[in-house]
Coordinates of C-alpha atoms and ligand atoms in Angstrom, one line a residue:
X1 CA 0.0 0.0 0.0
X2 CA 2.6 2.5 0.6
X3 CA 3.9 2.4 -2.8
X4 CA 0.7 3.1 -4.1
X5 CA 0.4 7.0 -5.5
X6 CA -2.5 9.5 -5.0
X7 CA -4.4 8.7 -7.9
X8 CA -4.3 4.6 -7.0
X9 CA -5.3 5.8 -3.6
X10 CA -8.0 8.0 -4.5
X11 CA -9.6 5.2 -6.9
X12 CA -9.2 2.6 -4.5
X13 CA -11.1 4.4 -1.9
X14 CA -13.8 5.4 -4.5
X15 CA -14.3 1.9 -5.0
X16 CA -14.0 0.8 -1.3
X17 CA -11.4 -1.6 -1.7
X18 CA -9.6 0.2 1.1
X19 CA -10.5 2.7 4.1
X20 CA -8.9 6.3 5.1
X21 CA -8.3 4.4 8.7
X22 CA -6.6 1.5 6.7
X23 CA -4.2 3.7 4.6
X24 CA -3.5 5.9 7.4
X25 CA -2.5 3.6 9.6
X26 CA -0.2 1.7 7.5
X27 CA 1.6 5.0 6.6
X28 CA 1.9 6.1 10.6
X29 CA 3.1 2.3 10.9
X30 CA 5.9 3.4 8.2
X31 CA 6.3 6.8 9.3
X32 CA 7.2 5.2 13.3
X33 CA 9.4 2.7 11.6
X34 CA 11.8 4.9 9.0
X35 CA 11.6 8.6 10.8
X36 CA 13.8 7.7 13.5
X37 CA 16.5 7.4 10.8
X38 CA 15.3 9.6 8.5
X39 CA 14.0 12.6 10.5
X40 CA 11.3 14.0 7.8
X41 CA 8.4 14.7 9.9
X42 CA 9.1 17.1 13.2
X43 CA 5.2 16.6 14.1
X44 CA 3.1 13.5 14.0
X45 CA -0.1 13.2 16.1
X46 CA -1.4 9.6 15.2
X47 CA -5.0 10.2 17.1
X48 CA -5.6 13.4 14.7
X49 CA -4.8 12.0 11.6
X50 CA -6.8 8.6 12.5
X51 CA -9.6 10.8 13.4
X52 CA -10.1 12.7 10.2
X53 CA -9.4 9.4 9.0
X54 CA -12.7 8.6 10.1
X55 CA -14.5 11.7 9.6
X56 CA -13.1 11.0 5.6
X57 CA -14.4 7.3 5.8
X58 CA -17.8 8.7 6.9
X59 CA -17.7 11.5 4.0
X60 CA -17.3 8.4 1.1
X61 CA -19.5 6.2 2.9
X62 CA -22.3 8.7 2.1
X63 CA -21.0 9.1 -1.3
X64 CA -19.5 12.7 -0.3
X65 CA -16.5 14.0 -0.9
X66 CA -13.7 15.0 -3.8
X67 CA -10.6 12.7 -5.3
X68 CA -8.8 13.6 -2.1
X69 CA -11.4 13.0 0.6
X70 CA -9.3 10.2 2.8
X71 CA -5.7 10.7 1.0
X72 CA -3.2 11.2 3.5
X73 CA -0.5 14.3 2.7
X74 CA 2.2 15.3 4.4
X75 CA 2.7 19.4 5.2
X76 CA 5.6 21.0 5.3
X77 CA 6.2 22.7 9.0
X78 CA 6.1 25.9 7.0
X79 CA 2.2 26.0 7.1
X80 CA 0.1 26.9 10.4
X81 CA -2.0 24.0 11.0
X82 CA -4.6 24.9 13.8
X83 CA -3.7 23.0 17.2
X84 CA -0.3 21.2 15.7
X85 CA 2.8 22.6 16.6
X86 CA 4.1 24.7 13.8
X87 CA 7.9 25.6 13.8
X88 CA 9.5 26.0 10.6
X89 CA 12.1 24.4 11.4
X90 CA 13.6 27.0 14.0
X91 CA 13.9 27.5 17.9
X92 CA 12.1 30.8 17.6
X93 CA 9.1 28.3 17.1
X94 CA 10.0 25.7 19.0
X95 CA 6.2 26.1 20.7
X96 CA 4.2 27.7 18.5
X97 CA 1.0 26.2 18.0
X98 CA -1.0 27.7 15.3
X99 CA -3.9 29.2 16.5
X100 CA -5.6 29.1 12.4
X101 CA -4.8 26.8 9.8
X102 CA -3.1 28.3 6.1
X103 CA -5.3 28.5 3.4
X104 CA -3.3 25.8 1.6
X105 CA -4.1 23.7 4.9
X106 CA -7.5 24.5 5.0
X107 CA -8.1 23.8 1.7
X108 CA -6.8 20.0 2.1
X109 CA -8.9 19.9 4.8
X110 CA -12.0 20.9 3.3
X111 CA -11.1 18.3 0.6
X112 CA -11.6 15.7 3.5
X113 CA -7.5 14.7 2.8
X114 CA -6.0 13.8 6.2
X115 CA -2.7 15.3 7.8
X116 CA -0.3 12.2 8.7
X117 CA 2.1 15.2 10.0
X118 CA 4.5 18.2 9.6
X119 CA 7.6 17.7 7.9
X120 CA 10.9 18.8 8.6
X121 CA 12.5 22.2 7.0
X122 CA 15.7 24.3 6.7
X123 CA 15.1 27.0 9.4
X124 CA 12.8 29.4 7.7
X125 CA 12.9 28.4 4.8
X126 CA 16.8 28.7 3.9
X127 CA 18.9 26.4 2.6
X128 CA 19.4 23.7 0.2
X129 CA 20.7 20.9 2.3
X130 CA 17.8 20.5 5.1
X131 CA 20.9 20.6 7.6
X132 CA 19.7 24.3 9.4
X133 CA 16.6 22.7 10.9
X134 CA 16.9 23.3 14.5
X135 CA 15.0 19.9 14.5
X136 CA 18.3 18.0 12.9
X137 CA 19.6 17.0 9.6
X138 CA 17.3 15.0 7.7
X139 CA 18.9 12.1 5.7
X140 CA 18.5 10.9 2.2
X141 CA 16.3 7.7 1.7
X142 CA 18.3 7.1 -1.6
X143 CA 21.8 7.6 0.3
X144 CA 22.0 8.1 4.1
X145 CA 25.3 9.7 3.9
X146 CA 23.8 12.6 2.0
X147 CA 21.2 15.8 1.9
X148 CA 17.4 15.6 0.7
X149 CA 17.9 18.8 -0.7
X150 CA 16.6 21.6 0.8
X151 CA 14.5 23.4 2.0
X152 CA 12.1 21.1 1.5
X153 CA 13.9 18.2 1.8
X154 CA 11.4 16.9 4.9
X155 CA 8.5 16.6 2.3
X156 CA 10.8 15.0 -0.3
X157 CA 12.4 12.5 2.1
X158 CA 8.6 11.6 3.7
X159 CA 7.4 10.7 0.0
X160 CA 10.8 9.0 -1.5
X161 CA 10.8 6.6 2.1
X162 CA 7.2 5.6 1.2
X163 CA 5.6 7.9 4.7
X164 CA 3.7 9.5 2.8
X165 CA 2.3 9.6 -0.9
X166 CA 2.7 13.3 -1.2
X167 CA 3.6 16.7 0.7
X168 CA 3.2 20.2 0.3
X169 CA 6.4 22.2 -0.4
X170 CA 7.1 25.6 -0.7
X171 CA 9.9 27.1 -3.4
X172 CA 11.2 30.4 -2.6
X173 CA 14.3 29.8 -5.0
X174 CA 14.2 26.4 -5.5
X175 CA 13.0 24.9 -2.3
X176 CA 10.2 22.1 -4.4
X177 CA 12.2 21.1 -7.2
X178 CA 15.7 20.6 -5.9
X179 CA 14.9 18.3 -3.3
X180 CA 11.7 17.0 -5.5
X181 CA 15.5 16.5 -7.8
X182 CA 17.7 14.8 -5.6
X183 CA 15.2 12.6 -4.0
X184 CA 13.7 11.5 -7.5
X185 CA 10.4 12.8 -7.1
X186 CA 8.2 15.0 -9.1
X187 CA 7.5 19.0 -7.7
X188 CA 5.9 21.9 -9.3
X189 CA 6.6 25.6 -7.9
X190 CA 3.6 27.0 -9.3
X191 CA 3.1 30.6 -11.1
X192 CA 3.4 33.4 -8.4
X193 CA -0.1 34.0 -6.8
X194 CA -1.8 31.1 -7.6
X195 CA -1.5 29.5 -4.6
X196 CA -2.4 31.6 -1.3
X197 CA 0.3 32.2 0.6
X198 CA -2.2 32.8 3.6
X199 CA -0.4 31.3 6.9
X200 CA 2.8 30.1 5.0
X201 CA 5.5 31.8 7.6
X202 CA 6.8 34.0 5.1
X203 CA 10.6 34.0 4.2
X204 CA 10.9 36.5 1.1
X205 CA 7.6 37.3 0.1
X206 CA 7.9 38.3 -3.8
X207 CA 9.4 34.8 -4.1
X208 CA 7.6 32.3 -1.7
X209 CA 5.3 30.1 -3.5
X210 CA 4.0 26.8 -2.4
X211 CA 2.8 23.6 -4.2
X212 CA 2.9 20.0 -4.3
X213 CA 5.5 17.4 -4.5
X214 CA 4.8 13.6 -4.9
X215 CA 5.9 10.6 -7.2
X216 CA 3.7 11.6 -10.5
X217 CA 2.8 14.1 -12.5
X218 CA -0.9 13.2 -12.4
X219 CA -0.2 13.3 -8.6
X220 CA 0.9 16.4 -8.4
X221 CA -2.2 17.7 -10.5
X222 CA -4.8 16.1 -8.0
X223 CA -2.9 18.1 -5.4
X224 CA -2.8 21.6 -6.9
X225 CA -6.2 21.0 -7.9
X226 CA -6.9 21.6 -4.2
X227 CA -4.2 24.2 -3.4
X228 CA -4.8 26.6 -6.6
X229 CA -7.3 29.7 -6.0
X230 CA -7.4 33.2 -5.2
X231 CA -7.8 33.5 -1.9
X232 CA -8.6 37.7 -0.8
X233 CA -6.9 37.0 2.4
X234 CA -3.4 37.4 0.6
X235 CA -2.9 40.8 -1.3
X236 CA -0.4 38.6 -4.0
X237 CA -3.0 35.8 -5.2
X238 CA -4.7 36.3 -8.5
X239 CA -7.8 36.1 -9.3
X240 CA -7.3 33.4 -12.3
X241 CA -9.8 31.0 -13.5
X242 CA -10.1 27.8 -11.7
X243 CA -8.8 24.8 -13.9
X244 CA -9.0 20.8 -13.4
X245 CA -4.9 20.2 -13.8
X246 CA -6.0 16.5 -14.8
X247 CA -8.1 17.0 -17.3
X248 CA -5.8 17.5 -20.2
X249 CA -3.0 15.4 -18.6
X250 CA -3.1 13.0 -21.1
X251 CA -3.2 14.8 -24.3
X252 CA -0.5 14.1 -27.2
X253 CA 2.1 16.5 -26.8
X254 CA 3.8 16.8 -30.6
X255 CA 4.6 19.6 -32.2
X256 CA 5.6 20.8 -28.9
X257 CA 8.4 23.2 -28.5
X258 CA 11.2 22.5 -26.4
X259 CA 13.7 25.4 -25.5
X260 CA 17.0 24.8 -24.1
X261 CA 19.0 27.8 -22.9
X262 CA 22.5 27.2 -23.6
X263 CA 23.3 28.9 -20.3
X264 CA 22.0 25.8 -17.9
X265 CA 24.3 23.7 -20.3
X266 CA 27.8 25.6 -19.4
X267 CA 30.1 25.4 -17.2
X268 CA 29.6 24.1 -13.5
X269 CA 27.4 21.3 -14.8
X270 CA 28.4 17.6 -13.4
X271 CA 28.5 15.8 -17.3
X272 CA 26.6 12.8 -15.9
X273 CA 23.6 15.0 -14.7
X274 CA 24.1 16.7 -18.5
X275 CA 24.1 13.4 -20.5
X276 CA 20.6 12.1 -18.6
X277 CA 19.5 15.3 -19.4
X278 CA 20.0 15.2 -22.9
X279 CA 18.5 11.9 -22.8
X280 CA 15.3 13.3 -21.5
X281 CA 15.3 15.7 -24.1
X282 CA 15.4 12.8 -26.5
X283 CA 12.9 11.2 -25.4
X284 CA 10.9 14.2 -25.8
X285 CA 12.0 14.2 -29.4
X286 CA 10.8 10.8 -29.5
X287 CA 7.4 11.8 -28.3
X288 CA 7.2 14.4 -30.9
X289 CA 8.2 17.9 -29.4
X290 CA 10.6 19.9 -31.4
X291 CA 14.0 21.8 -29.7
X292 CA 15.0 25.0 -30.2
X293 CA 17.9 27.1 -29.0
X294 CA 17.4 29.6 -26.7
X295 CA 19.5 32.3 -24.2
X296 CA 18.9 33.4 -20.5
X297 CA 21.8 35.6 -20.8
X298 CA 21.5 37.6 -17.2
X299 CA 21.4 33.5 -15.4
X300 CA 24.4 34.0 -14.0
X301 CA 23.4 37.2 -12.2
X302 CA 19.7 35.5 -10.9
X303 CA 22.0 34.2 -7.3
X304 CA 23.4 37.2 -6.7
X305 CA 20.2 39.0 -7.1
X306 CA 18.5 36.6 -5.0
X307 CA 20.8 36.9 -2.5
X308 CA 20.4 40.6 -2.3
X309 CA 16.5 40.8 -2.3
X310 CA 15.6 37.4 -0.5
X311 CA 18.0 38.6 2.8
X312 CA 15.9 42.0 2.3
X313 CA 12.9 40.7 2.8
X314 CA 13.7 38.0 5.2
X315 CA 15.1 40.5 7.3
X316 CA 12.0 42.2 7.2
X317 CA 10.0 39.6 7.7
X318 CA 11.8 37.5 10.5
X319 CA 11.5 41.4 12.3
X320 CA 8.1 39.9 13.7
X321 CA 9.8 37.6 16.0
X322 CA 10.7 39.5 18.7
X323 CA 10.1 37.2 22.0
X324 CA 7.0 39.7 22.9
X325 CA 3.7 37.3 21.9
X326 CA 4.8 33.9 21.0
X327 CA 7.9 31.8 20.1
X328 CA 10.9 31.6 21.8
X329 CA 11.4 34.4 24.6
X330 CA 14.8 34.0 26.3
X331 CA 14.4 33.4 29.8
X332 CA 16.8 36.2 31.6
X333 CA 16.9 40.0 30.6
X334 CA 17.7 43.4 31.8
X335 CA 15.3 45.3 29.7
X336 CA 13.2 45.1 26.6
X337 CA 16.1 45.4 24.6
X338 CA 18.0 43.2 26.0
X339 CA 15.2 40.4 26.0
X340 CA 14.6 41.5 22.5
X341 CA 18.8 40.5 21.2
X342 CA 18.9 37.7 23.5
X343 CA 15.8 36.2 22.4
X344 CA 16.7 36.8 18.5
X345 CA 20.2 35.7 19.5
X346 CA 19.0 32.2 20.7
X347 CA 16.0 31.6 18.7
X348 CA 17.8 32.1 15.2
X349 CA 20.1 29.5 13.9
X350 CA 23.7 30.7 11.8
X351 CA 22.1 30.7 8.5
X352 CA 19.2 33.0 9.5
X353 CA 21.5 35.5 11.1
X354 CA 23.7 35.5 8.3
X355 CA 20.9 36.5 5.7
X356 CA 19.0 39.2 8.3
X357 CA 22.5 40.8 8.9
X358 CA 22.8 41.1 4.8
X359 CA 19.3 42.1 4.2
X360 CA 19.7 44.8 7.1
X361 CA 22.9 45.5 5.5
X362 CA 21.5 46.1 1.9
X363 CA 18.9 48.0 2.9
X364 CA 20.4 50.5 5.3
X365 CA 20.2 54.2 3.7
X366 CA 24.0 54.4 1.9
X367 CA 23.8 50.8 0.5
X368 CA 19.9 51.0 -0.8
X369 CA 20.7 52.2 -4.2
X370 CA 23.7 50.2 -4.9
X371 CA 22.5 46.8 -4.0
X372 CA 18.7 46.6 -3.2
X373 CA 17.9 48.7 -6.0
X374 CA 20.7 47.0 -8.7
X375 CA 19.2 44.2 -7.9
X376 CA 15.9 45.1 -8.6
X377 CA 16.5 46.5 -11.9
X378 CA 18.6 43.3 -12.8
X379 CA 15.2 41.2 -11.9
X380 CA 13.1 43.0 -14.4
X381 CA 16.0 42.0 -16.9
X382 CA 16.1 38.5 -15.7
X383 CA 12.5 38.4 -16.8
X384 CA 12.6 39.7 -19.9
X385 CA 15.2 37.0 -21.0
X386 CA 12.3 34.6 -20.1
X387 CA 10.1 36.9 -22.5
X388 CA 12.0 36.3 -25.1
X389 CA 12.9 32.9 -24.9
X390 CA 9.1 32.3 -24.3
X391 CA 8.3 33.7 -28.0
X392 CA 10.1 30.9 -29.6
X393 CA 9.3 28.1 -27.8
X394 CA 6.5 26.5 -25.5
X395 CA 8.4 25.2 -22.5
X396 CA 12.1 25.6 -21.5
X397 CA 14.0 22.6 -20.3
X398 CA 17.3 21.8 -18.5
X399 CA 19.0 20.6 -14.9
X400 CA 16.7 20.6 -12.0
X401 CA 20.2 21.1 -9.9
X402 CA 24.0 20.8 -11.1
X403 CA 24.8 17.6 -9.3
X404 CA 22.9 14.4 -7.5
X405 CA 22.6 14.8 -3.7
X406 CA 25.4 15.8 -2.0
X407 CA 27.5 14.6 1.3
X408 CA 26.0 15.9 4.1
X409 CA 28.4 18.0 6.0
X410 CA 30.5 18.8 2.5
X411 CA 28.4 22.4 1.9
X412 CA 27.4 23.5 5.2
X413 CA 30.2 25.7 6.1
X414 CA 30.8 27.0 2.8
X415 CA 27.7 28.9 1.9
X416 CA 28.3 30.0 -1.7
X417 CA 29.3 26.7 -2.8
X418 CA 25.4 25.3 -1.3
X419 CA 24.0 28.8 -3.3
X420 CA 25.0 27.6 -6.1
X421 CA 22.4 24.5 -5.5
X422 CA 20.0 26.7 -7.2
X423 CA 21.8 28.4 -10.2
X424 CA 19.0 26.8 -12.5
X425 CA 15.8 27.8 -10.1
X426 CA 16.4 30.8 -9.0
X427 CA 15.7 32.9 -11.8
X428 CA 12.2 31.3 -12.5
X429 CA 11.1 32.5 -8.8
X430 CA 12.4 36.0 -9.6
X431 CA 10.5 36.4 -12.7
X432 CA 7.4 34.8 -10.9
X433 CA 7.1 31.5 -13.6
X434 CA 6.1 28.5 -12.8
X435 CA 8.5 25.5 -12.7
X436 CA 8.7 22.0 -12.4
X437 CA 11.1 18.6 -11.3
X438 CA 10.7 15.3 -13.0
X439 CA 12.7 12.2 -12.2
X440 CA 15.1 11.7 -15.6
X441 CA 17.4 8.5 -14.2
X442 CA 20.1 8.3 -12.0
X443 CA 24.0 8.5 -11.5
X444 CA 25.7 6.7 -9.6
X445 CA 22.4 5.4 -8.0
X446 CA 21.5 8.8 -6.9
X447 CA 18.6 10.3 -8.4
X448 CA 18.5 13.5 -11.1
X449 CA 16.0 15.4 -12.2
X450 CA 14.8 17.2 -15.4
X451 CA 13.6 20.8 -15.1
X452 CA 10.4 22.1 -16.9
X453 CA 9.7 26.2 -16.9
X454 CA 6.5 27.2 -18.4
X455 CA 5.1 30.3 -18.9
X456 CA 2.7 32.1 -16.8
X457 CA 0.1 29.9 -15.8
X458 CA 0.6 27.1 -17.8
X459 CA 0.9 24.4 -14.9
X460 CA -2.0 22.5 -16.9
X461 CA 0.6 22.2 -19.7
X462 CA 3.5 21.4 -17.9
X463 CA 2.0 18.5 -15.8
X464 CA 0.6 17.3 -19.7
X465 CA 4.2 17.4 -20.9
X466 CA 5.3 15.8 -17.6
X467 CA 2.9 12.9 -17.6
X468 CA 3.7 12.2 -21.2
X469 CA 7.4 11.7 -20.2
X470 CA 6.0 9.8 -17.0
X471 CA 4.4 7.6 -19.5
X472 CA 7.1 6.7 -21.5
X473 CA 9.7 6.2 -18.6
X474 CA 9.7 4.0 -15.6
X475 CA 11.8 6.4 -13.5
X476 CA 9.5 8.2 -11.2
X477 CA 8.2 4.9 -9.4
X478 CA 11.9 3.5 -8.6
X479 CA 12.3 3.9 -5.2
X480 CA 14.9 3.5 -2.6
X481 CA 16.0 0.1 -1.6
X482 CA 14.1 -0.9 1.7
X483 CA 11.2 1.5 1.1
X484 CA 8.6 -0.9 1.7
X485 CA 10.6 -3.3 4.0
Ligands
LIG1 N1 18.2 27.4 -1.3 C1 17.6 28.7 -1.4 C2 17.9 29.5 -0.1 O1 18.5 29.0 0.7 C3 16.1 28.6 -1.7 C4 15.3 28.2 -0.5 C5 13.9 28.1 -0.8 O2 13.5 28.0 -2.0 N2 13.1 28.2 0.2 O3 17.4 30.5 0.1

């Protein structure tokens, strides 16, 4: 059963050839068996999730409910989640119960799925390694010895261990389909604003975006099919028509065109990654899509960019957290600012310091123009190169990430090296496009993945060109050895 994907899932309750309470228990059973090692969930709570277990059950017994009603997901620890403990990954959170759940939540809910827990983060959001967590490391089903990928790498680890059959994620610069990438799993960051970012704890908020991660293409579709909506509670979502991601999933996809910008081709690329790659793009040839050449010329500039205007709004952002009406408070002060540092002092972890102390930095009156503002106009150039490369071709292909999953330990004290994790997804989340992860084979056993960019809400598209590959290709239902044991 725990190989089994959403869809399967969905069907097989539909038909009641298997209960909510039988599927959930059987993934708690697997989530209390692998976590210990793994460390992808910070939160479960077995009596909730076998409770709206039930209340699912009840729903299709009547003949109620949508395709999720009685799926169990995983959500990330980035969404408030009434009554569960919601920490993002950090000791400034350590205790925070949510008092209301996220839209993204609520919306699952409302769908009848069930929450089998809250999985494991980078603090706040940051990182591409899942080693900031004040919660621990979290290890690699496919290697133990190295990273899920980050900072998402909770979900991706939960799904590719067979905990869970899918998670929601959240992508700020890469944060869905990196560790959707080096766990072999399949992630879409969706268009900016059509998901609400409504009780998401917000890391840089022009770039966070949430959406789902699982095994499939058609997976992930049934999940954004819940998440997707304007939602007038955040100021960001648009008001875009509702779709059914699965309906066209299936469609033929030739005469589609295929850009590759030679820029995620260059230098800095691990050739094994690039030849599965190209492979991939074969296979798409095979299927009947065309290739065309295209140029992101300002790619190289999208990390430095990022690391200029995410730090500025994280430090913004993370301003909230002040010891004063929940979260961490540091148990001896002088004053009020004294409780304030000491409290910031303890509750943040290196990472999170090191990106408010830049954002401060960029931001502070002599440095505004030079970096915050650069950086700004070099965004509205970064997009423009997708523009372009946009009017000759439907969707834009490449590397997911420039290698397979790394050592753990190898990056962590060398930040610009575990940047550089993103080089190929950053710039989609500064022009605001939506962009994908799908399992293309493996290298030395470790799993790669192939990027897909589309243009401005065309999800429905990618997860058609996705599922067609999915179709042709077996890759997306290996899974680690000992998954199931
Ligand atoms: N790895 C990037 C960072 O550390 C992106 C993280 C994300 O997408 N949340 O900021």
């Amino acid at each position: 059963m725990q190989d089994w994907g959403i869809k399967e899932l969905s069907t097989l309750l539909r038909e009641k050839k298997t209960s909510s309470v039988e599927i959930t228990t059987d993934y708690l059973a697997s989530i209390k068996k692998k976590n210990p090692e793994i460390n992808a969930f910070i939160t479960v709570d077995e009596n909730r999730s076998i409770a709206q277990a039930k209340l699912a059950d009840e729903r299709i017994e009547k003949g109620e409910g949508d395709a999720l009603t009685g799926v169990p997901i995983a959500q990330k620890d980035i969404f408030c989640a009434e009554d569960w403990l919601t920490t993002c990954g950090s000791k400034m959170l350590h205790n925070f119960i949510a008092p209301y759940d996220a839209t993204v939540v609520k919306k699952f809910n409302e769908a009848g799925a069930v929450n089998l827990g809250k999985t494991n983060m980078d603090e706040f959001a940051m990182g591409s390694s899942n080693e900031t967590s004040y919660f621990g490391a979290v290890k690699n089903p496919w290697d133990l010895t190295r990273v899920p990928g980050g900072s998402s790498g909770g979900s991706a680890a939960a799904i590719a261990a067979r905990m869970c059959p899918g998670a929601t994620a959240t992508d700020t610069g890469g944060s869905i389909r990196q560790p959707a990438s080096l766990c072999g799993l399949t992630g879409l960051k969706p268009t900016y604003g059509l998901v609400s970012r409504f009780g998401m704890i917000a890391f840089a908020s022009s770039l966070d975006q949430a959406g789902p991660m699982a095994k499939s293409s058609e997976d992930c579709a049934m999940m954004l099919n819940v998440m997707a909506g304007f939602d007038p509670k955040d100021s960001t979502s648009i008001d875009h028509k509702k779709e059914d991601y699965t309906k066209n999933i299936d469609q033929p996809i030739e005469g589609l065109k295929i850009g590759l910008p030679k820029e995620y081709f260059a230098e800095g690329l691990d050739g094994d990654v690039a030849k599965l790659i190209e492979a991939a793009i074969n296979q798409y040839k095979k299927l009947g899509a065309t290739i065309v050449d295209v140029s992101l010329p300002n790619t190289n500039l999208s990390i430095p960019v990022y690391y200029v205007l995410a730090p500025a709004e994280a430090s913004s952002n993370l301003s909230r957290y002040d010891g004063v009406r929940y979260g961490h408070r540091t148990s001896q002060y002088d004053d009020l600012m004294d409780m304030y540092s000491k409290t910031r002092q303890e509750g943040f972890g290196e990472e999170v310091k090191r990106r408010i102390l830049i954002g401060t930095y960029v931001l502070s009156a002599g440095y505004y123009d030079a970096y915050y503002l650069k950086a700004q106009q070099i965004r509205h150039l970064i997009s423009e190169d997708f523009k372009k490369a946009f009017q000759l071709c439907d969707v834009i292909m490449g590397p997911t990430a420039p290698s397979t999953a790394f050592k753990a330990n190898e990056k962590i004290d060398d930040p610009v090296t575990m940047y550089l994790q993103d080089i190929y997804t950053i710039a989609t989340n500064l022009a605001g496009l939506p962009g994908m992860s799908i399992p293309a084979g493996f290298v030395n056993k470790l799993p790669v993945g192939l990027q897909i960019i589309g243009n401005y809400f065309d999800e429905a598209r990618m997860l058609n060109v996705a599922h067609q590959f999915q179709k042709a290709t077996d890759w997306h239902k290996a899974m680690p050895e000992g998954a199931l044991s």
